[in-house]
mmCIF file of C-alpha atoms in Angstrom:
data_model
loop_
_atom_site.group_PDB
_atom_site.id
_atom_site.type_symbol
_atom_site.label_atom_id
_atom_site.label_comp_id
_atom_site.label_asym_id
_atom_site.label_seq_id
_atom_site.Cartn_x
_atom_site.Cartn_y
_atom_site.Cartn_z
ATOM 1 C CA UNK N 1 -95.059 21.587 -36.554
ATOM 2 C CA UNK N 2 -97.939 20.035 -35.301
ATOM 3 C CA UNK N 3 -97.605 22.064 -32.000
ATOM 4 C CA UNK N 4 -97.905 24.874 -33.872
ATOM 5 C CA UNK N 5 -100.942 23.254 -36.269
ATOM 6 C CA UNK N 6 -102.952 23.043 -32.921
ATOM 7 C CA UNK N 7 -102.433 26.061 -31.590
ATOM 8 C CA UNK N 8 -103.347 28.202 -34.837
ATOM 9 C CA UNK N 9 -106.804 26.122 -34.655
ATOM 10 C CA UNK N 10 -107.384 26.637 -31.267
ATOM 11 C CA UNK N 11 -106.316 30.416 -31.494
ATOM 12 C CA UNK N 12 -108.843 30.436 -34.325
ATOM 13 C CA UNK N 13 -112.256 28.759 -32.213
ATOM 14 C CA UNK N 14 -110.945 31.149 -29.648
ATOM 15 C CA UNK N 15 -111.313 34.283 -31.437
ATOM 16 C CA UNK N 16 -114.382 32.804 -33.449
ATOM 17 C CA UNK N 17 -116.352 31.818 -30.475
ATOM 18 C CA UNK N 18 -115.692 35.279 -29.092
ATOM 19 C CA UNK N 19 -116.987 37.015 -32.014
ATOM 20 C CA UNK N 20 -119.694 34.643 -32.249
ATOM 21 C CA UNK N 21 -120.945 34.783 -28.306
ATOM 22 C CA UNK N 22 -124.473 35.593 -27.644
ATOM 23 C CA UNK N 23 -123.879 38.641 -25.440
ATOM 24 C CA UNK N 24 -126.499 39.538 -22.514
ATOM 25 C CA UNK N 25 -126.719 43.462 -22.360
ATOM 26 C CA UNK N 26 -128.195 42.946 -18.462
ATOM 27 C CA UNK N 27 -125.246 40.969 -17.522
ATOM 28 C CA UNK N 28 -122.467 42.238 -19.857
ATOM 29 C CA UNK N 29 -120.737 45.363 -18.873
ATOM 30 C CA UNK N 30 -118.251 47.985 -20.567
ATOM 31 C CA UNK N 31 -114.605 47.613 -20.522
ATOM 32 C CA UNK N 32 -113.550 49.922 -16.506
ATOM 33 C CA UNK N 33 -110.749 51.604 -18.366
ATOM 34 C CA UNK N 34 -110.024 53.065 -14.860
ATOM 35 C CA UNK N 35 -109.710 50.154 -13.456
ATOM 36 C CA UNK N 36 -107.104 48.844 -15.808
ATOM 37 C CA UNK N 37 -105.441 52.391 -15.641
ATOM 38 C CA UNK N 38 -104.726 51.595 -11.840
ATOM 39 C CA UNK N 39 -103.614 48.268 -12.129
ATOM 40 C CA UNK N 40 -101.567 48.729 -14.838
ATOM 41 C CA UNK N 41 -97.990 48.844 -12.697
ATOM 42 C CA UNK N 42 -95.286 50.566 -15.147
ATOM 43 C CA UNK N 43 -92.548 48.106 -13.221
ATOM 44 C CA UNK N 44 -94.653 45.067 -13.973
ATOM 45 C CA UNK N 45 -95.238 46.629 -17.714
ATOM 46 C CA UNK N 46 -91.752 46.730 -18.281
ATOM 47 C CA UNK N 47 -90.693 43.425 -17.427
ATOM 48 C CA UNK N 48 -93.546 41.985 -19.756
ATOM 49 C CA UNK N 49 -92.877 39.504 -22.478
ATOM 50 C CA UNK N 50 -92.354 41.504 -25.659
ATOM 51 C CA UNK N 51 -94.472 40.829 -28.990
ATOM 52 C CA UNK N 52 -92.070 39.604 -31.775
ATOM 53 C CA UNK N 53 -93.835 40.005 -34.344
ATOM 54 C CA UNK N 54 -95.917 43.462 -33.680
ATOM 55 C CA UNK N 55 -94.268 46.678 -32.665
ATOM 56 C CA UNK N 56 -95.272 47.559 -28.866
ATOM 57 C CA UNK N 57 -97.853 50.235 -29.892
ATOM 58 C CA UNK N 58 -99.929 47.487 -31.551
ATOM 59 C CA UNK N 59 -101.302 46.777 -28.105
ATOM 60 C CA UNK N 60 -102.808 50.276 -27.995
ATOM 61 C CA UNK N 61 -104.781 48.968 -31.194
ATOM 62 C CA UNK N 62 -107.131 46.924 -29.285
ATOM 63 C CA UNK N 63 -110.264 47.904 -27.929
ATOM 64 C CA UNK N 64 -109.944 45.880 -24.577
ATOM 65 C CA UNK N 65 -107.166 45.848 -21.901
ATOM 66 C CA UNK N 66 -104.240 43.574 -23.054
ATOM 67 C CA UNK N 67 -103.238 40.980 -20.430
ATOM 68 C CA UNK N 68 -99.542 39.869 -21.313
ATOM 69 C CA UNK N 69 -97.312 37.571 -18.661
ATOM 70 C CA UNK N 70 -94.826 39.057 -16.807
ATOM 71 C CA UNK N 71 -92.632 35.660 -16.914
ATOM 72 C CA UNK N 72 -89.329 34.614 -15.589
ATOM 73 C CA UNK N 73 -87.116 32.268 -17.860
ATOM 74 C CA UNK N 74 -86.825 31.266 -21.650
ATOM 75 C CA UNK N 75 -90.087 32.160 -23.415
ATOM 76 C CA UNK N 76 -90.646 31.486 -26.961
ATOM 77 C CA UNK N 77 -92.851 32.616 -30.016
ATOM 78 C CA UNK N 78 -92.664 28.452 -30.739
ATOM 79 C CA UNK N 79 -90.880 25.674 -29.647
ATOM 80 C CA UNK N 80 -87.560 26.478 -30.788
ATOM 81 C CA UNK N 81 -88.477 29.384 -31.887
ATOM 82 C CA UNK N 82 -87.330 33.135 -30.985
ATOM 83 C CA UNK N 83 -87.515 34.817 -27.508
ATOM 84 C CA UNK N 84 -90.858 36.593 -27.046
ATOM 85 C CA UNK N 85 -94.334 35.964 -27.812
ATOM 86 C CA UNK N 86 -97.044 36.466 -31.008
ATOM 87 C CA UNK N 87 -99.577 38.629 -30.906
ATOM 88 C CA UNK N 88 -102.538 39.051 -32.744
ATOM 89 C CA UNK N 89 -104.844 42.130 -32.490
ATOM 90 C CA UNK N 90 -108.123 42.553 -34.100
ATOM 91 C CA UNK N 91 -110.160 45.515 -32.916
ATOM 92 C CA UNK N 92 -112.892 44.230 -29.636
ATOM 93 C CA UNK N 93 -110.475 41.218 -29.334
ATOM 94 C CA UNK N 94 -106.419 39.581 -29.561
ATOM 95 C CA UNK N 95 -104.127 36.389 -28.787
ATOM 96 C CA UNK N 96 -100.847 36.038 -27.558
ATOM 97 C CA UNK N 97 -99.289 33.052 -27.997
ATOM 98 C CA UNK N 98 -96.153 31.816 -26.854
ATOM 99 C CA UNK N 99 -94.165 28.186 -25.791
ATOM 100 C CA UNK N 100 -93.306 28.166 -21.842
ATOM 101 C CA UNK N 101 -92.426 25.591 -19.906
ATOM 102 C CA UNK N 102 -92.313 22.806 -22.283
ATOM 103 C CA UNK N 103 -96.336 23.738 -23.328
ATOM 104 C CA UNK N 104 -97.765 26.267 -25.590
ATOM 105 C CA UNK N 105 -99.647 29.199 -23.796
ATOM 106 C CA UNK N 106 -102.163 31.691 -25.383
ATOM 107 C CA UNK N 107 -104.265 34.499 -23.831
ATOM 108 C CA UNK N 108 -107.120 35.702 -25.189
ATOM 109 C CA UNK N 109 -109.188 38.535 -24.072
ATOM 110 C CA UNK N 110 -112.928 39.937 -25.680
ATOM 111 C CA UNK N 111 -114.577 43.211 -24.862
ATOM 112 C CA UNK N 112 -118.477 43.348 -24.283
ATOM 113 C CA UNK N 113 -118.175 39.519 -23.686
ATOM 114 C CA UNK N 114 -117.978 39.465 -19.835
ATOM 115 C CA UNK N 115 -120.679 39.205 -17.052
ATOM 116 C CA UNK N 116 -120.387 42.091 -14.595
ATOM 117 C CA UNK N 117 -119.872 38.824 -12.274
ATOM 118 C CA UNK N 118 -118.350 35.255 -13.734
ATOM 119 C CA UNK N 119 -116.556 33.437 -11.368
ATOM 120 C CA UNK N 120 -112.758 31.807 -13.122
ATOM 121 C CA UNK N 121 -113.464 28.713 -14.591
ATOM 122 C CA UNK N 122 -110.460 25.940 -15.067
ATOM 123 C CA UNK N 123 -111.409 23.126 -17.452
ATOM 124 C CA UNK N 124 -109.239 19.875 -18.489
ATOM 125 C CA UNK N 125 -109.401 20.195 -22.787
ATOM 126 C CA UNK N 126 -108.558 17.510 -25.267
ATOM 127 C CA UNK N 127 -105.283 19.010 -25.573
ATOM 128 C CA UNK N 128 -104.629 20.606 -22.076
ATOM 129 C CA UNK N 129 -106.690 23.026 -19.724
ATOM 130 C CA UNK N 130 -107.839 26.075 -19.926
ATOM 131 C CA UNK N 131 -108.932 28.940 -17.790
ATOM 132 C CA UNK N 132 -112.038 31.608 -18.593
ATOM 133 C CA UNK N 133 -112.057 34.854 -16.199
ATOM 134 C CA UNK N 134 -113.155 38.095 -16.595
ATOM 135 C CA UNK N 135 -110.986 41.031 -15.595
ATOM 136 C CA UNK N 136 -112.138 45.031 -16.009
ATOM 137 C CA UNK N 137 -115.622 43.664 -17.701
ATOM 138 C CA UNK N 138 -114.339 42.074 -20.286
ATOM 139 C CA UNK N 139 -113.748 38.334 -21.248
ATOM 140 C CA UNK N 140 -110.483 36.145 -20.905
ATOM 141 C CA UNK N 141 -109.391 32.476 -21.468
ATOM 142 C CA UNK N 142 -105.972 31.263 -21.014
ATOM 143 C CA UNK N 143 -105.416 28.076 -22.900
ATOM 144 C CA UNK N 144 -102.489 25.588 -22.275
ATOM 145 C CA UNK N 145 -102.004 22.899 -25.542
ATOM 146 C CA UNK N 146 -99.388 19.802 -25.903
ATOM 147 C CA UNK N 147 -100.022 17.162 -28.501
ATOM 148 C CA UNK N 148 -99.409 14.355 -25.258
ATOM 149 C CA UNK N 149 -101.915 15.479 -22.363
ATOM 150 C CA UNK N 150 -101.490 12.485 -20.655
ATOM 151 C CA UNK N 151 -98.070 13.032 -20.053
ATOM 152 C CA UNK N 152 -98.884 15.718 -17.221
ATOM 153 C CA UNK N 153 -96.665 17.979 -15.835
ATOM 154 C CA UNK N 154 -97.366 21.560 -17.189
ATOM 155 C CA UNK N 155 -100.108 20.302 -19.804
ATOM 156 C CA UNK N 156 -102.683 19.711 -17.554
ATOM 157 C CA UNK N 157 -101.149 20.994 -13.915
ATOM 158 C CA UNK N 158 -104.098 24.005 -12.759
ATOM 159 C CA UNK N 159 -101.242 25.179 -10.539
ATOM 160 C CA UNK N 160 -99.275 25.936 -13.765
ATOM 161 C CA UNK N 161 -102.679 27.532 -15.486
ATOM 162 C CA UNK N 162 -102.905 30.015 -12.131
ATOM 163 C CA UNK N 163 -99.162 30.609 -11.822
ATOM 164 C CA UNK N 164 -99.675 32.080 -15.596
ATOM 165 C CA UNK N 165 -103.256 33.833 -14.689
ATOM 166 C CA UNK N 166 -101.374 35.258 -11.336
ATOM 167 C CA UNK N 167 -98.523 37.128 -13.732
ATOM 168 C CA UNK N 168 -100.725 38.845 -16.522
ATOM 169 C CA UNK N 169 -100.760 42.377 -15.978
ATOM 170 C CA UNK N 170 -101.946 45.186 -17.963
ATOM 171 C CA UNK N 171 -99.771 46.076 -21.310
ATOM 172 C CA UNK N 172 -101.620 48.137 -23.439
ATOM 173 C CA UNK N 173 -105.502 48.835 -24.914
ATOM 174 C CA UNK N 174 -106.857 51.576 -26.207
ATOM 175 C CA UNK N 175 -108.244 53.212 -23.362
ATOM 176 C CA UNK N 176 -104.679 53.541 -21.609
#
């Protein structure tokens, strides 16, 4: 329970500090819809990791490209909890959340929140790592959570973080 405890409060600062970020209109640039168009792959979209708990056409709800994991083995909504992943749409912004390899995982992505050029940015947290980027001008953090950082492995491994960033591909948005 407490896994879950953490993550719904660091979902929550996630989607609040997006909403709340001061955006620069000379260095912020509109979502390239084409962009995502081309890189969405229809294999890689159909070996995504599935939204339990939203129909698929919920990802067309969201007004920036949706970046879900294309993952091999046992991913969860929770620990213990059923195959798949959560997500959460709300209009410029979302979160998917799901438990893989032993650690819970969100992504989060923002439209009108991105530089046109931010380099990735992989920080050690209180409660794991997580990694900013921007992708098709708009904003995205992938956050990694255990309640025991200092046990390593997955918590706090950047090659783990990148391995995640490296399978996101394009699932859905608005503009698809």
């Amino acid at each position: 329970m407490t896994h879950v405890c953490i993550y719904r409060l660091g979902a929550a600062l996630v989607l609040a500090a997006a909403l709340l970020l001061p955006i620069s209109l000379a260095n912020a640039q509109s979502v390239d819809w084409s962009a995502a168009r081309e890189a969405g792959d229809l294999a890689d979209r159909a070996n995504i990791i599935r939204p339990a708990n939203q129909p698929m056409s919920a990802l067309a709800s969201v007004n920036v490209p949706v970046l879900l994991p294309a993952l091999s083995g046992s991913v969860l909504t929770r620990e213990g909890g059923d195959s798949g992943l959560m997500f959460y749409p709300r209009g410029n912004l979302y979160t998917a959340s799901f438990h893989y390899g032993g650690v819970d995982v969100s992504v989060s992505g923002a439209s009108g929140a991105a530089p046109a050029t931010a380099p990735d940015e992989w920080t050690r947290t209180e409660y794991g790592q997580s990694l900013n980027f921007s992708r098709f001008g708009a904003a995205y953090v992938i956050e990694v959570r255990c309640s025991d950082p200092a046990r390593g492995g997955n918590c706090t491994s950047e090659s783990f973080i990148r391995r995640i960033h490296g399978q996101l591909v394009v699932a859905g948005g608005s503009g698809l």
